[in-house]
Every structure is written in C-alpha cells, then in structure tokens.
C-alpha cells in the first residue's frame, strides 16, 4: 500500500451493482475534487471474445466444464498486480479497454469483443480506482489485495445474482434460460474458489439481500427492486466506525452484529456516501500532506 499514491478497489460481478457503485464513487470524487484514474477488470481478461469462445470449446473438449471469466487463468492477473504495484510506486501505470458493443466501438475505433492498445495513465492523479472481478485476489503467485489501500466488496446473495444474470443475458444477448443456466453451472467452481475468497480480504462488504421469494431463480419473472431488498454492510475492522451516527442518518437501519449494519436497499447510495467520503478524504489528505 502507498500513502503517496493510494489505490481503491471494488470487487464484485456486474450483476452485483458495481457499475452503480462506480457512479457513487464518481460523485464523491467530483464533489471532493479528487482526480481519480479508473481501470476496469475487463481490460485484464486474457482473451478477446473470439479467443475466449475458442478456449471454452477447447476446454470442454478436454472435459473441463469449469472455465469462465471468473477463472484466474482467464485473466492477466500478474498484469493487474503490476499495474497496482507501479501506481503505488510511481503514480502511473497502464491499462486498456475491452470494447463490449457497437456504441463503445464508435468511441474507441475497435470492433466489439476486442481490446484497445495498452495506454499509460494520465499524470497527476490523486487515486487509482479499480472496478472488476479480481480486485482483492490473494494467492501464492498473485497478491493484488496487498497493493490496495481501500478494498470494497459488492455482492448479492447467490439466488439474486442468478436472477439478475438470467434477465440481463436474455434481454441483452438473446440467450435462453437454459443457455444462461449452462453459464451459471460453468462458473460455479470458480465462483466458489476464485470470487468468494476475495470477500474475506475486503475492508467493507455491501451485500444485497432480497426480501421477496427468490427460491427458484430460474422461473423468477422480475428482478427484486431496491425497495424489495436490504443491504448488509460488514466492516472488517469496525474500530473508528460511528455506527450510532450511521443508524441515525439512515432511516430504518439497524446493527445486526458488532461489525455490521443493515440498511434498506434504496438507501445504498446514501450509505456509501456517508461511509466512504471520509475514508477517501483521509487517503487524499494523507497523500497531499506527503507531497
């Protein structure tokens, strides 16, 4: 970790709402005058869309039905760790962009499903902000979490995760429920072994829990709304967290454990603003004192 060049990582699947979390961070950065450079986990996939399809077919032919974007070996984790390390040491580094669709293709001049060239960060940023699947990985070979100053986990309970993926893939990619189910089954091994362990390494976890029946996610007609959800917020180290202030500021919230607070789902943005703003302020103020 670096006092001079702090790093914030947000780990979780897209269905968990990490894009919403990024919007909240962007609001905080803009309001507090923080110059943040952002990198996405997709930029560190090992394969483009065509290569990934071929790799999946090859793995299945060999009897491996567990390979997915969740897999460590489907991602350039050493490159990601190097980006974190270089930023912590110098305030710079490199990233690229994975182009998802035609709209992004027009912006980047690259076909959908492919990567842009690698590019350097702009100089002079206050923090590095990462959002993706592998921002808190700790293995014998890769120790990404060691380089991040503030690690956030964002995850729904598993049935809600599946409901969101089924609805998203059917709507945006034209998949059938059966096809999405196959993807879910393929990802389960790495969800257990690659994704879940990271949430032990994070400093704060935000977990969305529906308050409606999600017992069979494969026939659910609607995604539970924030009004039909609660969010459990767990602090790895609760020292210094003013829980009485948070409970007083967030209507209908309560403490469920000594290190956890539960809030209504529609209060997530407010809770993140209250919790994360002073943490980001401290990181940036410490950096500016050193400079």
JSON list of C-alpha atoms in Angstrom, two decimals, residues 9 50 55 59 93 117 126 150 187 190 209 213 219 230 284 291:
[
{"chain": "A", "resi": 9, "resn": "UNK", "atom": "CA", "xyz": [-10.50, -1.48, -5.50]},
{"chain": "A", "resi": 50, "resn": "UNK", "atom": "CA", "xyz": [-13.41, -14.78, -30.27]},
{"chain": "A", "resi": 55, "resn": "UNK", "atom": "CA", "xyz": [-10.67, -21.52, -25.50]},
{"chain": "A", "resi": 59, "resn": "UNK", "atom": "CA", "xyz": [-11.51, -26.84, -22.57]},
{"chain": "A", "resi": 93, "resn": "UNK", "atom": "CA", "xyz": [0.77, 2.56, -14.92]},
{"chain": "A", "resi": 117, "resn": "UNK", "atom": "CA", "xyz": [-3.98, -0.98, -27.33]},
{"chain": "A", "resi": 126, "resn": "UNK", "atom": "CA", "xyz": [-4.81, 11.51, -6.64]},
{"chain": "A", "resi": 150, "resn": "UNK", "atom": "CA", "xyz": [-9.24, 0.51, 0.46]},
{"chain": "A", "resi": 187, "resn": "UNK", "atom": "CA", "xyz": [-18.97, -20.54, -13.35]},
{"chain": "A", "resi": 190, "resn": "UNK", "atom": "CA", "xyz": [-14.58, -20.55, -9.88]},
{"chain": "A", "resi": 209, "resn": "UNK", "atom": "CA", "xyz": [-30.45, -9.42, 0.19]},
{"chain": "A", "resi": 213, "resn": "UNK", "atom": "CA", "xyz": [-39.17, -15.03, -2.60]},
{"chain": "A", "resi": 219, "resn": "UNK", "atom": "CA", "xyz": [-38.52, -19.04, -13.11]},
{"chain": "A", "resi": 230, "resn": "UNK", "atom": "CA", "xyz": [-31.98, -4.91, 2.31]},
{"chain": "A", "resi": 284, "resn": "UNK", "atom": "CA", "xyz": [-6.25, 12.05, -0.32]},
{"chain": "A", "resi": 291, "resn": "UNK", "atom": "CA", "xyz": [3.56, 15.86, -1.40]}
]
